[in-house]
PDB file of C-alpha atoms in Angstrom:
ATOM      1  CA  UNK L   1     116.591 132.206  43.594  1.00 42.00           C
ATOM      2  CA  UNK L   2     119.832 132.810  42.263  1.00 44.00           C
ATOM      3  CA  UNK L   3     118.926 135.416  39.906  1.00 46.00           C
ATOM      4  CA  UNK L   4     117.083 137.273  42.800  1.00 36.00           C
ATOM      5  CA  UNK L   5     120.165 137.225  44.892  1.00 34.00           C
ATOM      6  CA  UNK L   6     122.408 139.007  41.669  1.00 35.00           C
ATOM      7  CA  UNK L   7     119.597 141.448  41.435  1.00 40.00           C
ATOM      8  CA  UNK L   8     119.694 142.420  44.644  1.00 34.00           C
ATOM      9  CA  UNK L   9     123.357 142.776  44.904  1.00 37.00           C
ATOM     10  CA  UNK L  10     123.157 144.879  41.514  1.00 38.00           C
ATOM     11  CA  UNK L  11     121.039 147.142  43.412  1.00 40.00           C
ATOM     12  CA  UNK L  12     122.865 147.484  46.830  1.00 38.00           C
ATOM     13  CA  UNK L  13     126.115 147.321  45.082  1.00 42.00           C
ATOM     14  CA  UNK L  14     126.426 151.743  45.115  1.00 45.00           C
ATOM     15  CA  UNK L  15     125.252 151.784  48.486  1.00 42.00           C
ATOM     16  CA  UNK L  16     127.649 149.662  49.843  1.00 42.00           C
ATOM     17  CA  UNK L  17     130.203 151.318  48.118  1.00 41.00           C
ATOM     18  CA  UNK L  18     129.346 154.426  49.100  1.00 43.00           C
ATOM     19  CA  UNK L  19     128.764 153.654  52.648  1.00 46.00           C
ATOM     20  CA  UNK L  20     132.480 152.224  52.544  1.00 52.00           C
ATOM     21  CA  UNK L  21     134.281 155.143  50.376  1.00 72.00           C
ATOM     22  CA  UNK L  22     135.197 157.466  53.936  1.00 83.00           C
ATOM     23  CA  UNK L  23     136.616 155.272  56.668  1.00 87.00           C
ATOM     24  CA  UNK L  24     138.354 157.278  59.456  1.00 87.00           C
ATOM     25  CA  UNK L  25     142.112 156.750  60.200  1.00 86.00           C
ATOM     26  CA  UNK L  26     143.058 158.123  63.772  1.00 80.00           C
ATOM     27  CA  UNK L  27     145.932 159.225  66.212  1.00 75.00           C
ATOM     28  CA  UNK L  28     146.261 159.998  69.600  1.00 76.00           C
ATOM     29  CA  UNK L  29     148.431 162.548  71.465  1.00 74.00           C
ATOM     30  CA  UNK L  30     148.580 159.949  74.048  1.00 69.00           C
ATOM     31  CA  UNK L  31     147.495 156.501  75.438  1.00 70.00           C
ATOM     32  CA  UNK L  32     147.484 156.763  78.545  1.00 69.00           C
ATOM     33  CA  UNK L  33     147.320 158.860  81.833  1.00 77.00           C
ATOM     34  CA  UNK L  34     149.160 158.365  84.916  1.00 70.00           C
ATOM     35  CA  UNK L  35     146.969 159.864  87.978  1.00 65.00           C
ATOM     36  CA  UNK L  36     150.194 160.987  90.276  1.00 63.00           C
ATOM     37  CA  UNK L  37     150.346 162.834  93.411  1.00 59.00           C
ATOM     38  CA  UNK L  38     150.464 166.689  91.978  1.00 62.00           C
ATOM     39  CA  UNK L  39     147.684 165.637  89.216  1.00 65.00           C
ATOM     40  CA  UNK L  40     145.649 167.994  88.040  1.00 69.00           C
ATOM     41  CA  UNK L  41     144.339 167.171  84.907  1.00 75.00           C
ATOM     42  CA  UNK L  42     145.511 166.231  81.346  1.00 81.00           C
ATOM     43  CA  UNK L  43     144.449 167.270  77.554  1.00 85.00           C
ATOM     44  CA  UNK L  44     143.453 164.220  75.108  1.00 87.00           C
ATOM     45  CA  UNK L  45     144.461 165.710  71.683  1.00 90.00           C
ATOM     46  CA  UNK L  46     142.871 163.266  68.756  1.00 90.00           C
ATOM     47  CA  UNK L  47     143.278 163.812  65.637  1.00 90.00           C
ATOM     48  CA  UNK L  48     142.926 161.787  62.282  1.00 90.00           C
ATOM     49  CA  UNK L  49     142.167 161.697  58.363  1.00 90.00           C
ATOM     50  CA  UNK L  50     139.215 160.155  56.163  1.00 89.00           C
ATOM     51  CA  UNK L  51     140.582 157.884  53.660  1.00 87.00           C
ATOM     52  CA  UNK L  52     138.722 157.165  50.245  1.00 82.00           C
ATOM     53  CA  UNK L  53     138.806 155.519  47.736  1.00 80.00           C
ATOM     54  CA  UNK L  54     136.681 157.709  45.584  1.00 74.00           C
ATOM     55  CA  UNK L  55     135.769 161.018  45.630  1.00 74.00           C
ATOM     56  CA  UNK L  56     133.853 162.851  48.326  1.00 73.00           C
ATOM     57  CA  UNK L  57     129.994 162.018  47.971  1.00 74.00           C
ATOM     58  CA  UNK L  58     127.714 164.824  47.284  1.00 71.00           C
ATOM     59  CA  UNK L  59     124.904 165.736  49.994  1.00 71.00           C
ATOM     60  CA  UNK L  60     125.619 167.246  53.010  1.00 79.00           C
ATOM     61  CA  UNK L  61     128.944 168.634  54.422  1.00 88.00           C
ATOM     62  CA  UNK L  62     131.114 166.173  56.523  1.00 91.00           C
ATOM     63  CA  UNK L  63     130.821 165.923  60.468  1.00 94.00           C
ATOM     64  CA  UNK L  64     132.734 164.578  63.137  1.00 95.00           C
ATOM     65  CA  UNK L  65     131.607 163.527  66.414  1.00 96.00           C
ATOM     66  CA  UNK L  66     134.361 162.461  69.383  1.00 95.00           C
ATOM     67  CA  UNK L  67     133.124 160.653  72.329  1.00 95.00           C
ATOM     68  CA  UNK L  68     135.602 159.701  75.709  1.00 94.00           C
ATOM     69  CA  UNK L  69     133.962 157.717  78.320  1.00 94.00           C
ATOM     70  CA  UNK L  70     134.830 156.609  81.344  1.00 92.00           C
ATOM     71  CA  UNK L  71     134.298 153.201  83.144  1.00 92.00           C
ATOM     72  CA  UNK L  72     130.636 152.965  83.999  1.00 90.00           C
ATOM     73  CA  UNK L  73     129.525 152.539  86.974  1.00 86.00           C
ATOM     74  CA  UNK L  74     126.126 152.051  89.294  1.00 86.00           C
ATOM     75  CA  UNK L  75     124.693 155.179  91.019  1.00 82.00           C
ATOM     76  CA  UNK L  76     122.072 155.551  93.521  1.00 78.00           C
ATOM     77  CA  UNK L  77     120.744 158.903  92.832  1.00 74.00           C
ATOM     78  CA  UNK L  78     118.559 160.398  96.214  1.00 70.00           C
ATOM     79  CA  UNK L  79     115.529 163.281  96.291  1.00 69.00           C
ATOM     80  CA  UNK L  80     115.999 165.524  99.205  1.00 61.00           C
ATOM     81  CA  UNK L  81     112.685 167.173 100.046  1.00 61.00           C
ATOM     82  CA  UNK L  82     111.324 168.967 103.479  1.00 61.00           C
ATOM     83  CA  UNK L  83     109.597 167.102 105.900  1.00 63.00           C
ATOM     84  CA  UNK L  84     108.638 168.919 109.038  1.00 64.00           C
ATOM     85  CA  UNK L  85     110.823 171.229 108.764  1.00 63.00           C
ATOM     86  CA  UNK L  86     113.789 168.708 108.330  1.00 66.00           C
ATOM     87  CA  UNK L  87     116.052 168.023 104.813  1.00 60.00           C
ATOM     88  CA  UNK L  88     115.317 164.134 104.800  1.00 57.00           C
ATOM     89  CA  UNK L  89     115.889 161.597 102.071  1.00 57.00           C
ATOM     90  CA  UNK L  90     112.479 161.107 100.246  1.00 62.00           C
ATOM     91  CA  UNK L  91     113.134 159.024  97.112  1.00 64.00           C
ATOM     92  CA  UNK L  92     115.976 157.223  95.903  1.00 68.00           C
ATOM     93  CA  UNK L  93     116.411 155.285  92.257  1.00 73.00           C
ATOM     94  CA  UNK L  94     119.004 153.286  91.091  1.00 76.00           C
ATOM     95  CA  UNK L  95     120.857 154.293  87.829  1.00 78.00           C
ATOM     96  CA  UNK L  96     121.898 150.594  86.576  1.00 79.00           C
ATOM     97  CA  UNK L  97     124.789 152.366  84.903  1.00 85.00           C
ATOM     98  CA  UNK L  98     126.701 155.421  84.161  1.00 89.00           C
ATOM     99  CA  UNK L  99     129.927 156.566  82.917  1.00 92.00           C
ATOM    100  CA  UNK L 100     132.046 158.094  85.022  1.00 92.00           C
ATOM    101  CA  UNK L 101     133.710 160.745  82.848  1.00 94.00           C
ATOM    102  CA  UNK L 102     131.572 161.363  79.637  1.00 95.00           C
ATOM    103  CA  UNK L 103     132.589 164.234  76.863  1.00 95.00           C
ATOM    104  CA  UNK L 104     131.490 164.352  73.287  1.00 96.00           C
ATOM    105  CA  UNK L 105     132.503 167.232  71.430  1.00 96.00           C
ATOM    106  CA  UNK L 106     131.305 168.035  67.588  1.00 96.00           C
ATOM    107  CA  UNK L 107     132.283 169.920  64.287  1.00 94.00           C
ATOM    108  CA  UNK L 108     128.824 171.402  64.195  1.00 94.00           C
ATOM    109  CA  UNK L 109     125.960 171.723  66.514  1.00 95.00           C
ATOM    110  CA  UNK L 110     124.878 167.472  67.805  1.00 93.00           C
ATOM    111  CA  UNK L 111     121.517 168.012  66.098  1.00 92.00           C
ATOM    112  CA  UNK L 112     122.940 169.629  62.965  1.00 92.00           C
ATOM    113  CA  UNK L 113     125.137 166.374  62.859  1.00 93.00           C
ATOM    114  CA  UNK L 114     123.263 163.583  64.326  1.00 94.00           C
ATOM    115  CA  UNK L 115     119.405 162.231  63.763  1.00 94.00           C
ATOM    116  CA  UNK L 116     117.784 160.902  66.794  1.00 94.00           C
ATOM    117  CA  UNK L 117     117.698 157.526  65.282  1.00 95.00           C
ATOM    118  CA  UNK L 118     121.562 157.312  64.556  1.00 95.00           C
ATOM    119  CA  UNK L 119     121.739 158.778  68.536  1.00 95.00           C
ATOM    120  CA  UNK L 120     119.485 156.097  69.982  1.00 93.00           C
ATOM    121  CA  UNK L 121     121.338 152.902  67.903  1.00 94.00           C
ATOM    122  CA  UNK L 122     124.783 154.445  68.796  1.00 94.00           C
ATOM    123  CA  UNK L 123     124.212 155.997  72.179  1.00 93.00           C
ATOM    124  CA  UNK L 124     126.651 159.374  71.370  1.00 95.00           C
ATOM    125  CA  UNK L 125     124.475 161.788  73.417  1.00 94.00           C
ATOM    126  CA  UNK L 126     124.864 161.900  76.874  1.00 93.00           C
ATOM    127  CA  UNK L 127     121.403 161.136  78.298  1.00 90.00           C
ATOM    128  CA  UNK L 128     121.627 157.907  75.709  1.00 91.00           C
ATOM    129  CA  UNK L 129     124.831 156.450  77.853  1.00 90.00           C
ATOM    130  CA  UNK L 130     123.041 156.749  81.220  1.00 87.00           C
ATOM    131  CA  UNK L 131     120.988 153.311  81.713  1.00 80.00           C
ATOM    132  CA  UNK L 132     118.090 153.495  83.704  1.00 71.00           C
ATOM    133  CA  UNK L 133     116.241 150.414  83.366  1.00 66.00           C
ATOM    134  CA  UNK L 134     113.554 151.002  86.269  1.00 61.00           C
ATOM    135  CA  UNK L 135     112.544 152.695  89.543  1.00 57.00           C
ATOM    136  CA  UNK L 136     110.665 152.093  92.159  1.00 55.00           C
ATOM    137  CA  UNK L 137     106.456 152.656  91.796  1.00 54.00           C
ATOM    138  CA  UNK L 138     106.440 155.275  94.012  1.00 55.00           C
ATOM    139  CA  UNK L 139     108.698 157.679  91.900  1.00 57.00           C
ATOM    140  CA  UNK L 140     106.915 159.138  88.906  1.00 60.00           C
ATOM    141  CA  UNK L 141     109.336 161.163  87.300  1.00 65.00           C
ATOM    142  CA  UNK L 142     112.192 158.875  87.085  1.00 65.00           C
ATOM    143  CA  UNK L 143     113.988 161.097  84.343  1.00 73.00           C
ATOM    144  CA  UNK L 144     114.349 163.339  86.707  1.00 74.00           C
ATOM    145  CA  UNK L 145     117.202 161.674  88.530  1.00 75.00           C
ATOM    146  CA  UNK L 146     119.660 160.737  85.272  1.00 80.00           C
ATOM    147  CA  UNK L 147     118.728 164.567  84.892  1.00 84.00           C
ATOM    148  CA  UNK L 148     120.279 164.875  88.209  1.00 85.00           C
ATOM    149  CA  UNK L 149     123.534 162.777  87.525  1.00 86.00           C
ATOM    150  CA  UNK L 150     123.897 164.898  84.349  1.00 89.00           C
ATOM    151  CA  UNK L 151     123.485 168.320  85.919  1.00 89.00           C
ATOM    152  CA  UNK L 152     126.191 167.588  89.121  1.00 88.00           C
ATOM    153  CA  UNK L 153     128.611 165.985  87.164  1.00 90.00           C
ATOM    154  CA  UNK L 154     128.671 168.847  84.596  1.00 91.00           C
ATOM    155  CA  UNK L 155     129.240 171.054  86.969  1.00 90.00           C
ATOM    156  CA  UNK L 156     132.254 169.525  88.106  1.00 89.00           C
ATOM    157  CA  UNK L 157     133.511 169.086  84.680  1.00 90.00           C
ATOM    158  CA  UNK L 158     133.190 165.423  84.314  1.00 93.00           C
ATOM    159  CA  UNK L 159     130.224 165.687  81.941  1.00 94.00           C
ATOM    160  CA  UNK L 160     131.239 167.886  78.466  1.00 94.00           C
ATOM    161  CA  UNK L 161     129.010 168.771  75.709  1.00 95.00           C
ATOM    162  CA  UNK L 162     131.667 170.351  73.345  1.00 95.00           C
ATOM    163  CA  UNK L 163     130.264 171.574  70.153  1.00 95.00           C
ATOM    164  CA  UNK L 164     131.940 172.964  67.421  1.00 93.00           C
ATOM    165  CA  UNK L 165     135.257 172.245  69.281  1.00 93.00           C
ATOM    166  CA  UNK L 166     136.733 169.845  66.434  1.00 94.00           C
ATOM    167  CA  UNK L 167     138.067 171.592  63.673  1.00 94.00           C
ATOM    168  CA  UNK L 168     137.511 169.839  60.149  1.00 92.00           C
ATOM    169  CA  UNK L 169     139.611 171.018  57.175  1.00 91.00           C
ATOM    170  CA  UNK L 170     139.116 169.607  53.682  1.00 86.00           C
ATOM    171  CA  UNK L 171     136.555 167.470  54.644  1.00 85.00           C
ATOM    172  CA  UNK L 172     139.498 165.491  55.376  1.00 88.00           C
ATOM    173  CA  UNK L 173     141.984 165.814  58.137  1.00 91.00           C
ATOM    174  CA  UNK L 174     140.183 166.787  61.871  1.00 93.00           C
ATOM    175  CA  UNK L 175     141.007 167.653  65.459  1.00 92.00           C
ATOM    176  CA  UNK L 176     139.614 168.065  68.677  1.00 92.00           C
ATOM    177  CA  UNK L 177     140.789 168.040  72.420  1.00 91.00           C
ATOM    178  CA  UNK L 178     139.429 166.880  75.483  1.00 91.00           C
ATOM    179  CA  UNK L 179     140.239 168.264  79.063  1.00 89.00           C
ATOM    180  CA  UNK L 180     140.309 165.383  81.748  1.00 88.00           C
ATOM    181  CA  UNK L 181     139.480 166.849  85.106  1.00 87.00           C
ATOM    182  CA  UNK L 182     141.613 166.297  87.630  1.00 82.00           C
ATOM    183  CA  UNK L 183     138.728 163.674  89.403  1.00 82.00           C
ATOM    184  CA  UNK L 184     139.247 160.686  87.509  1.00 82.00           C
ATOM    185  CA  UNK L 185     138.363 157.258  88.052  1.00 83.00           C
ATOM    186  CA  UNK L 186     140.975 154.752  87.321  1.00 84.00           C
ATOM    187  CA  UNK L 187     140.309 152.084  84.015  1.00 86.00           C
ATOM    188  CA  UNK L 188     139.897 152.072  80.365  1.00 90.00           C
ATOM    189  CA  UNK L 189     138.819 154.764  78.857  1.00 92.00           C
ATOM    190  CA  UNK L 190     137.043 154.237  75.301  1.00 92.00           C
ATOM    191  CA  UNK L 191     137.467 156.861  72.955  1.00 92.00           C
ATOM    192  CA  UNK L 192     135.003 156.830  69.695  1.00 94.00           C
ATOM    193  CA  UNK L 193     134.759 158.810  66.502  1.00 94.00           C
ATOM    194  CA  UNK L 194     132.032 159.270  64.304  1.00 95.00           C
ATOM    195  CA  UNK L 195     131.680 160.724  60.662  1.00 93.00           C
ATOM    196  CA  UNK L 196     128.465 161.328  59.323  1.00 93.00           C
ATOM    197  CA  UNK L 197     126.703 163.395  56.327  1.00 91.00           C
ATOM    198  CA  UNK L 198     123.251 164.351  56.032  1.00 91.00           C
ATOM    199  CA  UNK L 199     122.703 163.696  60.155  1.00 92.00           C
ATOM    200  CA  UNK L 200     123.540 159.865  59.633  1.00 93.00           C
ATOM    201  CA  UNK L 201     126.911 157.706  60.835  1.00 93.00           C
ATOM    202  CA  UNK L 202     129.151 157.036  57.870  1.00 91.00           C
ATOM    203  CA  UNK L 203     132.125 154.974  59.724  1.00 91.00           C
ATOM    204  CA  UNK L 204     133.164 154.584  63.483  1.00 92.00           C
ATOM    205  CA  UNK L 205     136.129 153.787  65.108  1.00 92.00           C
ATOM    206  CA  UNK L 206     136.944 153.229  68.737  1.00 91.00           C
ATOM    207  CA  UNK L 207     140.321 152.583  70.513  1.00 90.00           C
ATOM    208  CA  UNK L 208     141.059 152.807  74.661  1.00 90.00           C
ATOM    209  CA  UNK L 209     143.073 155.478  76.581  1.00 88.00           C
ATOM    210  CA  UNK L 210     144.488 153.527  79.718  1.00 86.00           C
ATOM    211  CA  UNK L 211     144.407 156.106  83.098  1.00 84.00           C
ATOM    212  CA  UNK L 212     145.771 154.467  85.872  1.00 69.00           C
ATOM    213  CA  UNK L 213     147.156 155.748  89.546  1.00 67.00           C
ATOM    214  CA  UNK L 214     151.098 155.984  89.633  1.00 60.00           C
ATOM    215  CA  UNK L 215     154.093 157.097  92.139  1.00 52.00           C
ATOM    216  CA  UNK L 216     152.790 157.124  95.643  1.00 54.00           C
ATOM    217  CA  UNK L 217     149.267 157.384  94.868  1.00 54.00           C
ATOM    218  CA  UNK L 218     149.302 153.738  93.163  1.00 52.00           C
ATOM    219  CA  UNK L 219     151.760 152.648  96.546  1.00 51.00           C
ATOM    220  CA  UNK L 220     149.288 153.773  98.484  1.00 57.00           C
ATOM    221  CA  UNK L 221     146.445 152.657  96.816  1.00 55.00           C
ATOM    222  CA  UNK L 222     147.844 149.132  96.771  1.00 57.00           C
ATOM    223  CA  UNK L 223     148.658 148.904 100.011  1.00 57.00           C
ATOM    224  CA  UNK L 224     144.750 149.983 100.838  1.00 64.00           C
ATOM    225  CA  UNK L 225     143.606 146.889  99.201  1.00 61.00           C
ATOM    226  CA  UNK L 226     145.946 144.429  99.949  1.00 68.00           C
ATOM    227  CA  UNK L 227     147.480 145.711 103.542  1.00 66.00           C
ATOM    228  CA  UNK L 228     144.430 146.782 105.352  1.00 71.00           C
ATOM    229  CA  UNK L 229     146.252 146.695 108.710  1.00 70.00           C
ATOM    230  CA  UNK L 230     149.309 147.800 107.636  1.00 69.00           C
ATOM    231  CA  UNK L 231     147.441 150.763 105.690  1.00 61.00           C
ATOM    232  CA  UNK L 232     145.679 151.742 108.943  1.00 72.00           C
ATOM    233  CA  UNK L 233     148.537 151.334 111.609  1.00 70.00           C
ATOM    234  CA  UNK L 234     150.355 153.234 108.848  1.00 70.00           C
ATOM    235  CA  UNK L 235     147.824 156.075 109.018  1.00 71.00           C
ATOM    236  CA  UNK L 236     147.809 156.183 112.715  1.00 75.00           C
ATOM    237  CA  UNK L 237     151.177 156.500 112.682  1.00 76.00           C
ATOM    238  CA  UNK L 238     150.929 159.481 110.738  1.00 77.00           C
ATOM    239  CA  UNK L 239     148.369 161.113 112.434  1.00 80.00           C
ATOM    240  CA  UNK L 240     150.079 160.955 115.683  1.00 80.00           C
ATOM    241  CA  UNK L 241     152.946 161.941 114.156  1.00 77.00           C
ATOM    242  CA  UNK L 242     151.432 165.277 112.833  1.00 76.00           C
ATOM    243  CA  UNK L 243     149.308 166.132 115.932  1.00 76.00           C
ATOM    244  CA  UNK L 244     152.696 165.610 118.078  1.00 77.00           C
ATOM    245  CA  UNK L 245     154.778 167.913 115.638  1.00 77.00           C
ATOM    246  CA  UNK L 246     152.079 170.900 115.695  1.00 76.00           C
ATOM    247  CA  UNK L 247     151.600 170.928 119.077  1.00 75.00           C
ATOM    248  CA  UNK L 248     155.842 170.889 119.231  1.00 73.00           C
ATOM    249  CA  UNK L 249     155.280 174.034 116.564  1.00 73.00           C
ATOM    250  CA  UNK L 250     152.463 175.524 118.864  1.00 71.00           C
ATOM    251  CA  UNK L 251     155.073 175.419 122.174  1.00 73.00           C
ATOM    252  CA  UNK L 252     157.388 177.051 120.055  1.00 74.00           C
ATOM    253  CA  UNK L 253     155.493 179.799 119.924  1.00 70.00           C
ATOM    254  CA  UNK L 254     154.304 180.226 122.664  1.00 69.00           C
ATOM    255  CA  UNK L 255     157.352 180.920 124.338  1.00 65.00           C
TER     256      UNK L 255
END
C-alpha cells in the first residue's frame, strides 16, 4: 500500500506543481462605496500580478476573468400575455436566487477563455449565477424567465458582459474596471478573479467590496426601519410643507 501511495505521488507530483506555479496577487482601487445623496455611480479599478515560482508553462496564452456580484436576492419573474383584449398576468415563476448587480469582464472572448465545464463548477457566466431550481407545471419554458431577468437588468446596466476589457501585459501584471450603476443595492459585494490557460481555471481569488448608504440617505434610511411613525409624520410634514409653499409661489404670481 505504501509503495502505491509514493507512486502515485511520483506521478501527480508535476501536476501539482504546475497547477500551483501562477497564483494571482490582487489590489483594489477601492473597498468600498458609499451610496450618498448626489450618487451616481462609481468605477471599481482591480488590478493585480501572477506570481511564480517557475517559469510560465507552455500551452495556451494566459487569461483573466473578473467577476463583481452583488447580494443575491429572490425574484418573482411574471409573463404578460393578452387576454380579451386586456394585458393580464398569465404566468409567474420564482427565481430562488439572483444577484443583484452581476459584471464579468475578460482578456479574451468568455468562450476563448473558459470551457463549459470550468463555467458550470465555478458559475462565472451569468446565466450560471441565476438559480432556478423549479417552476410551476403549467410553465414549459421556464428558461425563458432567467432569460427575462438577464435581458431587463442589462438594459439598465446592472448586468455586464465585458469582454476583452482587462488588459494583460507580460502574461503577468492585469487590469480591468467595472462601472457600478448608480442603482445599487446595499451589502457585500464579492469580487473574483480567475486565470486560466488552455480554457481551464488555473488559481482564483475572491475578496468583498463593502457598498453601503451614507449622509442623509443612510439617516433616512434608518429612520425608515426603526422610526416608522416618526418616518411617516416626518414625510407628511414635508409634503404639506411643499404643497403650502407652491401654492404661496403660485399666488405670487398671480398677482
Amino acid at each position: 500500500m505504501r509503495r502505491l501511495f509514493v507512486l502515485l505521488a511520483l506521478v501527480l507530483a508535476p501536476y501539482m506543481t504546475a497547477a500551483q506555479s501562477e497564483e494571482i496577487v490582487l489590489g483594489l482601487s477601492r473597498n468600498e462605496v458609499a451610496i450618498t445623496a448626489t450618487f451616481d455611480g462609481s468605477d471599481v479599478l482591480i488590478f493585480g500580478a501572477i506570481k511564480r515560482n517557475a517559469p510560465a508553462p507552455a500551452g495556451g496564452p494566459l487569461e483573466v476573468i473578473i467577476t463583481l456580484a452583488g447580494p443575491d436576492q429572490p425574484v418573482t419573474v411574471r409573463r404578460k400575455e393578452r387576454v380579451l383584449g386586456i394585458w393580464a398576468n398569465t404566468d409567474a415563476v420564482e427565481v430562488d436566487s439572483a444577484p443583484s448587480f452581476y459584471a464579468v469582464a475578460t482578456s479574451a472572448p468568455l468562450a476563448d477563455s473558459l470551457s463549459a465545464v470550468e463555467d458550470l463548477r465555478h458559475s462565472i457566466s451569468i446565466p450560471r449565477v441565476i438559480r432556478s431550481v423549479g417552476a410551476p407545471d403549467s410553465v414549459t419554458d421556464a428558461e425563458s424567465f432567467s432569460d427575462a431577468i438577464i435581458r431587463i437588468r442589462a438594459g439598465s446596466g446592472l448586468y455586464q458582459r465585458l469582454e476583452g476589457q482587462v488588459d494583460v501585459e507580460e502574461e503577468t501584471l492585469f487590469r480591468g474596471q467595472i462601472t457600478l450603476p448608480a442603482a445599487l443595492t446595499e451589502g457585500a459585494y464579492s469580487a473574483r478573479i480567475f486565470i486560466t490557460r488552455d480554457r481551464t481555471v488555473i488559481d482564483t481569488y475572491e475578496t468583498e467590496i463593502a457598498v453601503f448608504k451614507a449622509g442623509l440617505e443612510r439617516f433616512l434610511f434608518e429612520m425608515s426601519r426603526n422610526q416608522p411613525l416618526l418616518y411617516g409624520l416626518m414625510s407628511l410634514a414635508i409634503a404639506i410643507a411643499a404643497g403650502w409653499l407652491a401654492s404661496a409661489v403660485f399666488r405670487i404670481f398671480q398677482r
